[in-house]
Amino acid sequence: DTGVSQDPRHKITKRGQNVTFRCDPISEHNRLYWYRQTLGQGPEFLTYFQNEAQLEKSRLLSDRFSAERPKGSFSTLEIQRTEQGDSAMYLCASSLRGQDNSPLHFGNGTRLTVT
Amino acid sequence: AQKVTQAQTEISVVEKEDVTLDCVYETRDTTYYLFWYKQPPSGELVFLIRRNSFDEQNEISGRYSWNFQKSTSSFNFTITASQVVDSAVYFCALIRLQGAQKLVFGQGTRLTINP
């Protein structure tokens, strides 16, 4: 399978704990995105990378959130001191920067439940 | 600011009926892309179509067709002879051609096809 891969698929954690999610994009894609989706809503943009550079961060991304893409390949999203409001599906997507915007290809997501 | 509105929260039809999902968007940009994604119960967002703002030709792909009307800022999606497998949440989305690479989604329309 050469699609976008996310790990884990599900994560249940207690409030106050730290969690880290991983995303492996499609191998030739140089852009990587993180989105968050709550129940009944469309995905909301969190941040995106072009290669290893983080080019944009949403105001949704509080100080407790940090994303990295150290070698321009896989990416991690860490949430520190989780809160119940962080419960959501975290989606990763990748695309190829070219002369026009290639479609974003999404992974299956990581569903986070904070108890 | 960009905004995508999908006014239909839920639609339920009987198999073989035709169904149209509405999408209205707002943007100050003159160049942009519009997308439709399908999200089945498994959670993955599946890319269906991308349309450039310069290209107002309607498109047909099998049972799927899209009607892009720039004059009314609409990009509607029609499924002909619906099937149970079409049941999913469908999202319309918009991205600028230049500048911030942020895909803005609508709230989604939950489509249920009953046998």
Short mmCIF file of C-alpha atoms in Angstrom, two decimals, chain A residues 28-79:
data_model
loop_
_atom_site.label_atom_id
_atom_site.label_comp_id
_atom_site.label_asym_id
_atom_site.label_seq_id
_atom_site.Cartn_x
_atom_site.Cartn_y
_atom_site.Cartn_z
CA GLU A 28 7.39 11.30 -3.50
CA HIS A 29 5.15 13.92 -1.88
CA ASN A 30 6.98 16.92 -0.49
CA ARG A 31 4.01 18.58 1.22
CA LEU A 32 2.48 17.21 4.40
CA TYR A 33 -0.56 18.50 6.24
CA TRP A 34 -2.24 17.92 9.57
CA TYR A 35 -5.97 18.41 10.01
CA ARG A 36 -8.33 17.88 12.91
CA GLN A 37 -11.90 16.67 12.54
CA THR A 38 -14.49 16.69 15.30
CA LEU A 39 -17.76 14.81 15.13
CA GLY A 40 -20.14 16.17 12.52
CA GLN A 41 -17.70 18.74 11.20
CA GLY A 42 -15.41 19.06 8.25
CA PRO A 43 -11.64 18.76 8.75
CA GLU A 44 -9.92 21.90 10.03
CA PHE A 45 -6.42 22.84 8.99
CA LEU A 46 -3.75 22.68 11.69
CA THR A 47 -0.38 23.00 9.96
CA TYR A 48 1.59 22.09 6.87
CA PHE A 49 5.16 21.35 5.84
CA GLN A 50 6.99 21.67 2.61
CA ASN A 51 9.85 19.23 2.92
CA GLU A 52 11.12 19.77 6.48
CA ALA A 53 10.00 23.40 6.77
CA GLN A 54 6.80 24.14 8.68
CA LEU A 55 5.29 26.91 6.55
CA GLU A 56 1.99 27.63 8.23
CA LYS A 57 0.29 27.02 11.56
CA SER A 58 -3.35 27.56 12.35
CA ARG A 59 -4.46 29.47 15.42
CA LEU A 60 -6.08 26.17 16.41
CA LEU A 61 -2.60 24.87 17.11
CA SER A 62 -2.11 25.94 20.71
CA ASP A 63 1.23 25.90 22.54
CA ARG A 64 0.47 22.36 23.67
CA PHE A 65 0.68 21.13 20.09
CA SER A 66 3.90 20.64 18.20
CA ALA A 67 4.53 19.09 14.81
CA GLU A 68 7.81 18.08 13.26
CA ARG A 69 9.03 16.67 10.00
CA PRO A 70 12.75 16.35 10.69
CA LYS A 71 13.98 14.80 7.45
CA GLY A 72 11.22 15.88 5.15
CA SER A 73 9.69 12.43 5.17
CA PHE A 74 7.49 11.25 8.06
CA SER A 75 5.94 13.68 10.50
CA THR A 76 4.92 13.57 14.16
CA LEU A 77 2.24 15.52 15.94
CA GLU A 78 2.57 15.76 19.71
CA ILE A 79 -0.06 17.01 22.11
#
